[in-house]
Coordinates of C-alpha atoms in Angstrom, one line a residue:
X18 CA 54.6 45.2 -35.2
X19 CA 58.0 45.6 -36.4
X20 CA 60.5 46.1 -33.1
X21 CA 61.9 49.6 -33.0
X22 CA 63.8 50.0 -29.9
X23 CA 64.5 53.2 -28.3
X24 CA 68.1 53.3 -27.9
X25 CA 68.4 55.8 -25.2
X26 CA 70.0 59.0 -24.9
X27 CA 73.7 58.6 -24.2
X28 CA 76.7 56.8 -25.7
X29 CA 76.5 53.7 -23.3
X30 CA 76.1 50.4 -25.5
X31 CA 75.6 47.0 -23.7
X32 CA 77.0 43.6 -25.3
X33 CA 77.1 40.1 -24.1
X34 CA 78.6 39.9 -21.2
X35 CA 76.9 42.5 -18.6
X36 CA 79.2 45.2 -18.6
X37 CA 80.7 46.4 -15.4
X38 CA 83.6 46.1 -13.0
X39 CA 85.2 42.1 -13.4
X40 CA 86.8 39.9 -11.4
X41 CA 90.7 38.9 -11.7
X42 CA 91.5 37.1 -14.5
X43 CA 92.5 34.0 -13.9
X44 CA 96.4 33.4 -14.1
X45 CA 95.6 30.0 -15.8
X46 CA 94.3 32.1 -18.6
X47 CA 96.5 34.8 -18.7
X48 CA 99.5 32.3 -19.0
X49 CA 97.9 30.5 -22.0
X50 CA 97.2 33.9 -23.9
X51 CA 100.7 35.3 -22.9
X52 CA 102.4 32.3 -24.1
X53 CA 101.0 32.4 -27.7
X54 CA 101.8 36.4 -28.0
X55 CA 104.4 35.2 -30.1
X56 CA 102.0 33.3 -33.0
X57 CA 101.9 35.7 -35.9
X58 CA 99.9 33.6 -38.4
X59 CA 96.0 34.0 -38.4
X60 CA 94.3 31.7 -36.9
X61 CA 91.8 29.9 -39.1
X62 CA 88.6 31.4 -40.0
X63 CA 86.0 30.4 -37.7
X64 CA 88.6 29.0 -35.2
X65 CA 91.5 26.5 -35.9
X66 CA 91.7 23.1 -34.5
X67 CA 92.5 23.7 -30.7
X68 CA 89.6 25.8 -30.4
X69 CA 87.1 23.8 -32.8
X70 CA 87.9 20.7 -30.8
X71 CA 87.7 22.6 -27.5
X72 CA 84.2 23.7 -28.1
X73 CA 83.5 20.2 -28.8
X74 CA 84.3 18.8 -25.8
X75 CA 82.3 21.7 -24.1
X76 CA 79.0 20.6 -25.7
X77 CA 79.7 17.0 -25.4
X78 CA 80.3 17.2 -21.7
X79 CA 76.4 18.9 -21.7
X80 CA 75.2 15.8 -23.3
X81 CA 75.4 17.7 -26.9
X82 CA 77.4 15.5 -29.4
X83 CA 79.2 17.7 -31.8
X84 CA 82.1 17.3 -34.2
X85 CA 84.5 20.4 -34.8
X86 CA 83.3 20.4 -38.3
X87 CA 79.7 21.8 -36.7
X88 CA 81.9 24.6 -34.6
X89 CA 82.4 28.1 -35.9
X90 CA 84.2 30.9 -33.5
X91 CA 84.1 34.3 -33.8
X92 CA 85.7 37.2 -31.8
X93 CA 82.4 38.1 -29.9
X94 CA 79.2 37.2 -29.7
X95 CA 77.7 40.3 -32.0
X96 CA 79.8 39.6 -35.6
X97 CA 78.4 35.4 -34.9
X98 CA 75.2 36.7 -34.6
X99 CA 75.4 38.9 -37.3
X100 CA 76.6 36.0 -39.8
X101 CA 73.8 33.5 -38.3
X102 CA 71.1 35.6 -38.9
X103 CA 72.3 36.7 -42.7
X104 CA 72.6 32.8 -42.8
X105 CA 69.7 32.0 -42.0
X106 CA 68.0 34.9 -43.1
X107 CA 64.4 35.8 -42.8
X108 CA 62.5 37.9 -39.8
X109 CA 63.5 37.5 -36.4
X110 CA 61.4 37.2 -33.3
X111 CA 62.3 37.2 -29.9
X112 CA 61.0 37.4 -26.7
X113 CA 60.1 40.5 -24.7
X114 CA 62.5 41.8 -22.7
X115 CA 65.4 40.5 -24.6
X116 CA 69.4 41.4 -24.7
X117 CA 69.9 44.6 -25.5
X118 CA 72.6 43.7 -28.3
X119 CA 70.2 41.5 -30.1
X120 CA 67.7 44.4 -31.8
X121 CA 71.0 46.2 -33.3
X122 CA 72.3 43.1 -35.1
X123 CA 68.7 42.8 -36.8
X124 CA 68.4 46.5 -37.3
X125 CA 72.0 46.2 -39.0
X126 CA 71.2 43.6 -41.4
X127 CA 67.5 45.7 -41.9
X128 CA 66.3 42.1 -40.7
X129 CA 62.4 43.1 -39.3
X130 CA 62.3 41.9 -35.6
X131 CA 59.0 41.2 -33.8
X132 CA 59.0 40.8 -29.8
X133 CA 56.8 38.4 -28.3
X134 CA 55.6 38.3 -24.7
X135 CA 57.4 36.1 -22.3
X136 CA 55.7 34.0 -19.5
X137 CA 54.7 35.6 -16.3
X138 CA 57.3 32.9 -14.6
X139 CA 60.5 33.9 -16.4
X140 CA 62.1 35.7 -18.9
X141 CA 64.4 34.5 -22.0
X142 CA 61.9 32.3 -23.6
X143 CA 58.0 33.8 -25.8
X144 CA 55.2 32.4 -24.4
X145 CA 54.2 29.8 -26.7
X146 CA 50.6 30.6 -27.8
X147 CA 52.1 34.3 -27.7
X148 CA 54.5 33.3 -30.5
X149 CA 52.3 31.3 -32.2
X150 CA 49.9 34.2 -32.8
X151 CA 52.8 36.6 -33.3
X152 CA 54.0 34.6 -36.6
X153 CA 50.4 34.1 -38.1
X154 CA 50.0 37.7 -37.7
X155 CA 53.7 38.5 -39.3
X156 CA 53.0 36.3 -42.1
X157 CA 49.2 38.0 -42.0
X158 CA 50.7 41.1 -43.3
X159 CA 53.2 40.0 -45.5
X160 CA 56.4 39.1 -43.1
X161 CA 58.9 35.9 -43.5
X162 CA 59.5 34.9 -40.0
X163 CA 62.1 32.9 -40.1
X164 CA 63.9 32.9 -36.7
X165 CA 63.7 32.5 -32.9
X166 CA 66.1 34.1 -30.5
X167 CA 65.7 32.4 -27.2
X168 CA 67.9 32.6 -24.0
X169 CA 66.8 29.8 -21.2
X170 CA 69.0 31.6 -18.8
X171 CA 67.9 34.7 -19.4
X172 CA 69.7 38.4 -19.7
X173 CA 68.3 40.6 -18.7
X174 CA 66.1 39.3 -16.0
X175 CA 68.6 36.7 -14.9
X176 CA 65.8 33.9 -14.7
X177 CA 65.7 30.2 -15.8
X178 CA 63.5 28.9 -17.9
X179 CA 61.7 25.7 -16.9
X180 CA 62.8 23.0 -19.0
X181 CA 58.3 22.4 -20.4
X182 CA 58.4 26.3 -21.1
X183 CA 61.3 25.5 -23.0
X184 CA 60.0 22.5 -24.2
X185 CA 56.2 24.5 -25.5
X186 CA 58.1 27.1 -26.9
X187 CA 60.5 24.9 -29.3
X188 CA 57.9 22.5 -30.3
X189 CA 55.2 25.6 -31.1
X190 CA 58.7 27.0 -33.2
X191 CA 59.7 24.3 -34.9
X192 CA 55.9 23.8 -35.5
X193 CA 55.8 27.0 -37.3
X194 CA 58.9 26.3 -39.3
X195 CA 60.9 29.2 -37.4
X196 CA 64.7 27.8 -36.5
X197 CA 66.1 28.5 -33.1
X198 CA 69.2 30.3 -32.5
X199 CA 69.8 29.4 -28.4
X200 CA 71.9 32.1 -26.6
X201 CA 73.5 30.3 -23.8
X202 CA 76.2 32.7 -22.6
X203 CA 75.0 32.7 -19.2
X204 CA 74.6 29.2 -19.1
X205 CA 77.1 28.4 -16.9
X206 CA 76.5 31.1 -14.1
X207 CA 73.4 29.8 -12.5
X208 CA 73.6 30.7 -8.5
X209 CA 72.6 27.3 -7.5
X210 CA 73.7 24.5 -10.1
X211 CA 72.1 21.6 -7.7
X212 CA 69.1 23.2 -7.9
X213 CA 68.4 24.4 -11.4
X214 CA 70.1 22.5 -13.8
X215 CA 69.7 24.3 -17.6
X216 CA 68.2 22.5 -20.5
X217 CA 69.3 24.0 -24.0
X218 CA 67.3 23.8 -26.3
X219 CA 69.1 22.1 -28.9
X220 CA 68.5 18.6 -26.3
X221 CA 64.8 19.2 -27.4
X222 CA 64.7 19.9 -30.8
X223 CA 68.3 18.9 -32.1
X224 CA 67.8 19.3 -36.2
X225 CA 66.4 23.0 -36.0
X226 CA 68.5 24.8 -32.7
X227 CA 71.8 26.7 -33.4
X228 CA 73.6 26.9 -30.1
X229 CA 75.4 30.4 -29.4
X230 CA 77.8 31.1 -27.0
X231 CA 79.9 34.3 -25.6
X232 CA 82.5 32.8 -23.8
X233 CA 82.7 36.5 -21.6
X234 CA 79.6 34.9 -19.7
X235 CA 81.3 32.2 -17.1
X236 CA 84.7 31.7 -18.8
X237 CA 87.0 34.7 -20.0
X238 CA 87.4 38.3 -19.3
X239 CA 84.5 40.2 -20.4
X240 CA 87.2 42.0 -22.6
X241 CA 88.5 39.0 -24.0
X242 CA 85.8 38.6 -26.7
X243 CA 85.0 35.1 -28.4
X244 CA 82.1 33.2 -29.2
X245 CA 81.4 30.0 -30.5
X246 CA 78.8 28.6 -32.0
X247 CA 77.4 25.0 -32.9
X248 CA 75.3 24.0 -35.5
X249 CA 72.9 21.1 -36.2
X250 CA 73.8 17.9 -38.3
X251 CA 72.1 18.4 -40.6
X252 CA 72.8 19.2 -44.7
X253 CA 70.7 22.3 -44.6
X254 CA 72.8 23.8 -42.0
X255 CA 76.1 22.3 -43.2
X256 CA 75.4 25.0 -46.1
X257 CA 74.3 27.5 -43.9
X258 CA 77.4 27.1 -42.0
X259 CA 79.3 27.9 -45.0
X260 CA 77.8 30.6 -45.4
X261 CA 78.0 32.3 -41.7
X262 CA 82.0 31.5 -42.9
X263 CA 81.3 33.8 -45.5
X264 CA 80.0 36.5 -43.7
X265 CA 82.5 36.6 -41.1
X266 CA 85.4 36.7 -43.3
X267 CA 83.8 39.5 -45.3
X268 CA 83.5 41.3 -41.8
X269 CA 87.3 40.2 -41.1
X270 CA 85.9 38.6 -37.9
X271 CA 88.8 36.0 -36.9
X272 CA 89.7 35.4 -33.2
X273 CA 93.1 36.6 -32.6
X274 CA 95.4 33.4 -32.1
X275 CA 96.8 34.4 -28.3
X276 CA 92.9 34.8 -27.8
X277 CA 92.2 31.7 -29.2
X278 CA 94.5 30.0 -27.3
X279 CA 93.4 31.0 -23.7
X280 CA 89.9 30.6 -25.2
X281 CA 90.9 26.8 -25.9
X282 CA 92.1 26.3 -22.6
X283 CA 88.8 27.6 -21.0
X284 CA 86.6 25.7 -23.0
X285 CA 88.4 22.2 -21.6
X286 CA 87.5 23.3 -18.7
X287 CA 90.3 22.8 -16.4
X288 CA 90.0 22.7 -12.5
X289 CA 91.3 26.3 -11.9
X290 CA 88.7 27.4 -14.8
X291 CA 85.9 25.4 -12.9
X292 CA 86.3 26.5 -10.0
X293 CA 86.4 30.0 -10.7
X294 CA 83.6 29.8 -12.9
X295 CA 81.4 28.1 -9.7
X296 CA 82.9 31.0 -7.3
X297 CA 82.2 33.5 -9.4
X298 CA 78.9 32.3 -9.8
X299 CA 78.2 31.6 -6.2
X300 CA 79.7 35.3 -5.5
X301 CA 77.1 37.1 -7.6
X302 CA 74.6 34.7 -6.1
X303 CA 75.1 36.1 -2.9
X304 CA 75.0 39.6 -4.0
X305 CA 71.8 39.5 -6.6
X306 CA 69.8 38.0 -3.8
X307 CA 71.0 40.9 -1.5
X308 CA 70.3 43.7 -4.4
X309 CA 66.7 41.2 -5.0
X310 CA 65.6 41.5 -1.5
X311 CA 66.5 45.4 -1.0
X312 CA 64.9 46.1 -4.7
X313 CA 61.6 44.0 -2.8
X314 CA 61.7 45.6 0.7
X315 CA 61.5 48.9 -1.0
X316 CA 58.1 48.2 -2.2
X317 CA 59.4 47.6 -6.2
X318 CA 59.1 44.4 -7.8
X319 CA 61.9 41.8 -9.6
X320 CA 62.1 38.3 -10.3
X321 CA 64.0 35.9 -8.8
X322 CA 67.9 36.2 -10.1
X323 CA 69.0 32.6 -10.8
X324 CA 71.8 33.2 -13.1
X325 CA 74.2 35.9 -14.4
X326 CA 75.4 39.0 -12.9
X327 CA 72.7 41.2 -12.8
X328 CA 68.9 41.4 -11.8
X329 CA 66.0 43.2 -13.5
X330 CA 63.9 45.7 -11.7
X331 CA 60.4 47.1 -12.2
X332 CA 60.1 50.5 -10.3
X333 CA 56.2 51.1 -11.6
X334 CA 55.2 51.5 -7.6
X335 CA 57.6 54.4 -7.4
X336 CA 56.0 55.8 -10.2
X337 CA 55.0 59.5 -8.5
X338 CA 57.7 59.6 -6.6
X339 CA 59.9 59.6 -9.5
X340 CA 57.9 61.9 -11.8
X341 CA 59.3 64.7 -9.1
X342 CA 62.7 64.1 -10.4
X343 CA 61.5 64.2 -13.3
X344 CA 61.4 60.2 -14.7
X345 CA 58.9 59.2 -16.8
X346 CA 60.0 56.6 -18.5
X347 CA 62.8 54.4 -18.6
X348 CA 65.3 56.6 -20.8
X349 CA 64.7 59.1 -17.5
X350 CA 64.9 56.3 -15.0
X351 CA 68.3 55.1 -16.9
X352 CA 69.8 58.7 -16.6
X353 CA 68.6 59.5 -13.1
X354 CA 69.9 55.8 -11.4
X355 CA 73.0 56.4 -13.5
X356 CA 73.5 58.9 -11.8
X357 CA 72.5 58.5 -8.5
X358 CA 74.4 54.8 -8.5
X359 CA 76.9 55.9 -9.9
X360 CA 77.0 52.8 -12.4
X361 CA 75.8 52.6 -15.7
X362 CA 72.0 51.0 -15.4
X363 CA 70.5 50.6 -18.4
X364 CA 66.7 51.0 -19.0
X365 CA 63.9 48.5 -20.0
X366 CA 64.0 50.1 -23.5
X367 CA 67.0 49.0 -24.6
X368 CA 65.9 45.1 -23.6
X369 CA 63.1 45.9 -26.2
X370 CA 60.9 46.9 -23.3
X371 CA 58.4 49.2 -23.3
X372 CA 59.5 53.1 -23.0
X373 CA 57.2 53.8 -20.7
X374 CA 57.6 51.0 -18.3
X375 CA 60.1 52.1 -15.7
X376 CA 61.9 48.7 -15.7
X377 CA 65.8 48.9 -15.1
X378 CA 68.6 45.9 -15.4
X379 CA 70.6 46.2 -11.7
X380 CA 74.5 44.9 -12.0
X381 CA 75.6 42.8 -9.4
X382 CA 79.3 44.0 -10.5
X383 CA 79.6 46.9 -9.1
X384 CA 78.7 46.2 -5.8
X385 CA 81.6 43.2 -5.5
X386 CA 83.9 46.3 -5.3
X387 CA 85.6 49.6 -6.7
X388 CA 89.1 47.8 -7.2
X389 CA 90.8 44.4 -8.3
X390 CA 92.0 43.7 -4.9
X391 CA 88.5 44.3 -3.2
X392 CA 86.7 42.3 -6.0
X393 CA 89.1 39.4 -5.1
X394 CA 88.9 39.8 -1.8
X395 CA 85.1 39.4 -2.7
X396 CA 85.6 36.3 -4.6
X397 CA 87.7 34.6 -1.9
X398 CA 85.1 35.7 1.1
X399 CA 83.3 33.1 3.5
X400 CA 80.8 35.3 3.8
X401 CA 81.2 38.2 1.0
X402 CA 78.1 40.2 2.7
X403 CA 80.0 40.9 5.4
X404 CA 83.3 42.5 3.9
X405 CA 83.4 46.4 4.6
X406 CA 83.1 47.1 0.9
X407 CA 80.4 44.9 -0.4
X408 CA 78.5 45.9 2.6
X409 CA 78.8 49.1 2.4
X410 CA 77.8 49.4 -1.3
X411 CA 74.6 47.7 -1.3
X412 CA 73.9 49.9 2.1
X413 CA 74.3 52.8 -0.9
X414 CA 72.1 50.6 -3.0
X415 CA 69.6 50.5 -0.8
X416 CA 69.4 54.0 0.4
X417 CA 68.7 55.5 -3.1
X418 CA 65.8 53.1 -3.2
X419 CA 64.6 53.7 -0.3
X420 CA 64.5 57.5 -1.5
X421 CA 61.9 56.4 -4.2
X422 CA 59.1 54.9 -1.6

């Protein structure tokens, strides 16, 4: 049962956020990091006092009350979840397809990780009788679980979770004694914010959800790389806390202070950083429902993208067609759209799929534009489906689908 994901056969690696082509930064945020250049004292491990209180206000302004002394930053979301899950040690289980940078943290620690199905609605979140069979059965043979990963808006198959899947999945958790480490990078990129409004987990279950956070997901450059964390009020995790502390200073993970700054900024959300984060969103909206209704018309199958920058494919019904180029399975289908898109496009099998699904994660980056100026031009756009470039790549997108049928 133990997960052992294939991990494909080139170089690429894929960390939170989607890699890809990104949008401007915004000036805002460039200012605020070129105007602490000059700081050459460390900033504090796990964030100083700007930052801590920041991430505060974040959570508090998502109806998550939070002191700074429950905050810990890190630069990136892979060294935070490295020193959560030695904190809180244990197995891991997460759900079926999951991030792709998830099964390496585990696999560095030599944590055992266990996948569990996901609903047939969405992805992110195990299917609660699923998980509750999975930890009887790890504990069966002699496994600790210990731990839930969980993302309610999801990577990689840029769903939402409804809030009672959310809800069943927590209680059957917490039920099993498992604590719940909530990835919410993508959070704050859901297409249509009046329609699906996110519900972390942490609202549900306060006392047993750690809240993780890269802020590469809605707020900073993907390059800029910081993550927060917040932890339940609790005594338990006060010491646990402590001890993630540990961990990342033994790994020397300590935001750089112009980072932090322009982090700091972010997290207050100021207008400019609002409405960027909404545009963006909206932007990659636009496109993923393009990509989703090409990916469809084709004859292959995806969910519904609701959030993030990226949608997730299942190209089973091209099956035959394929296997006369030579795919197979998804390492093959991850070389051969590579390829023929010209973009890297990962495979189901490093999501912890199965290797011989041929499910693919689609960016929605790529197809915003091949330079800064186009990409803005995207982002400022009425009607971004009908710029030249934008339209002309998903005309590319489509045709080497419709080469598959």
């Amino acid at each position: 049962m133990q997960g052992t994901v294939a991990e494909g056969r080139g170089p690429v690696r894929y960390g939170p956020p989607a890699p890809g082509p990104a949008l401007p930064v915004l000036p805002e945020l460039a200012a605020a990091l070129a105007g602490a250049a000059r700081r050459t004292g460390p900033e504090p491990l796990g964030g100083g006092p700007e930052l801590c209180e920041a991430a505060r206000g974040y959570w508090q302004r998502r109806g998550l009350a939070t002191t700074p002394e429950r905050v810990v930053a890190a630069p990136g979301a892979q060294p935070l979840l490295i020193a959560l899950l030695g904190a809180y040690g244990g197995d891991v289980l997460m759900p079926r397809p999951c991030p792709a940078w998830w099964g390496p943290q585990a696999r560095l620690l030599g944590t055992p990780a266990y996948h569990v199905p996901t609903p047939a609605e969405c992805g992110g979140v195990p299917d609660p009788y699923a998980l509750l069979e999975t930890v009887r059965r790890v504990r069966a043979e002699g496994g600790r679980p210990r731990i839930l990963l969980l993302c309610v808006a999801d990577d990689p198959t840029a769903t939402m979770a409804p809030p009672e899947t959310v809800r069943e999945a927590c209680e059957a958790a917490v039920a099993e004694g498992l604590h719940i480490i909530s990835d919410e990078t993508w959070r704050d990129t859901v297409h249509r914010p009046h329609e699906t409004v996110p519900i972390s987990p942490a609202e549900m279950c306060p006392e047993d959800v750690t809240v993780l956070a890269d802020l590469g997901g809605a707020f900073t450059p993907p390059g800029w790389s910081a993550a927060v964390a917040r932890f339940p009020d609790t005594a338990a995790d006060a010491a646990r806390r402590d001890r993630t502390l540990d961990i990342l200073a033994a790994l020397g993970a300590v935001v750089p202070a112009p980072l932090a700054a322009a982090a700091a900024l972010a997290l207050t959300e100021p207008a400019p950083v609002v409405e960027r984060a909404r545009r963006s969103a909206a932007l990659h909206g636009r496109v993923a429902a393009a990509a989703h209704h090409a990916v469809l018309d084709a004859g292959a199958m995806a969910k519904v993208p609701q959030a993030g920058r990226h949608l997730y494919a299942d190209l089973g019904p091209f099956r035959t067609r394929l296997a006369t180029h030579g795919v197979t399975d998804s390492m093959d289908l991850e070389d051969y759209l590579t390829s023929r898109l010209a973009t890297p496009t990962p495979g189901g099998h490093r999501f912890g799929d199965e290797l011989g699904a041929l499910r693919v994660r689609l960016a929605t980056g790529p197809l915003l534009g091949a330079t800064e100026e186009q990409r803005l031009d995207s982002l400022e756009a009425a009607d971004p489906l009908q710029l030249p470039h934008v339209r002309a790549a998903l005309d590319r997108f489509t045709a080497v689908l419709a080469e598959l049928r």
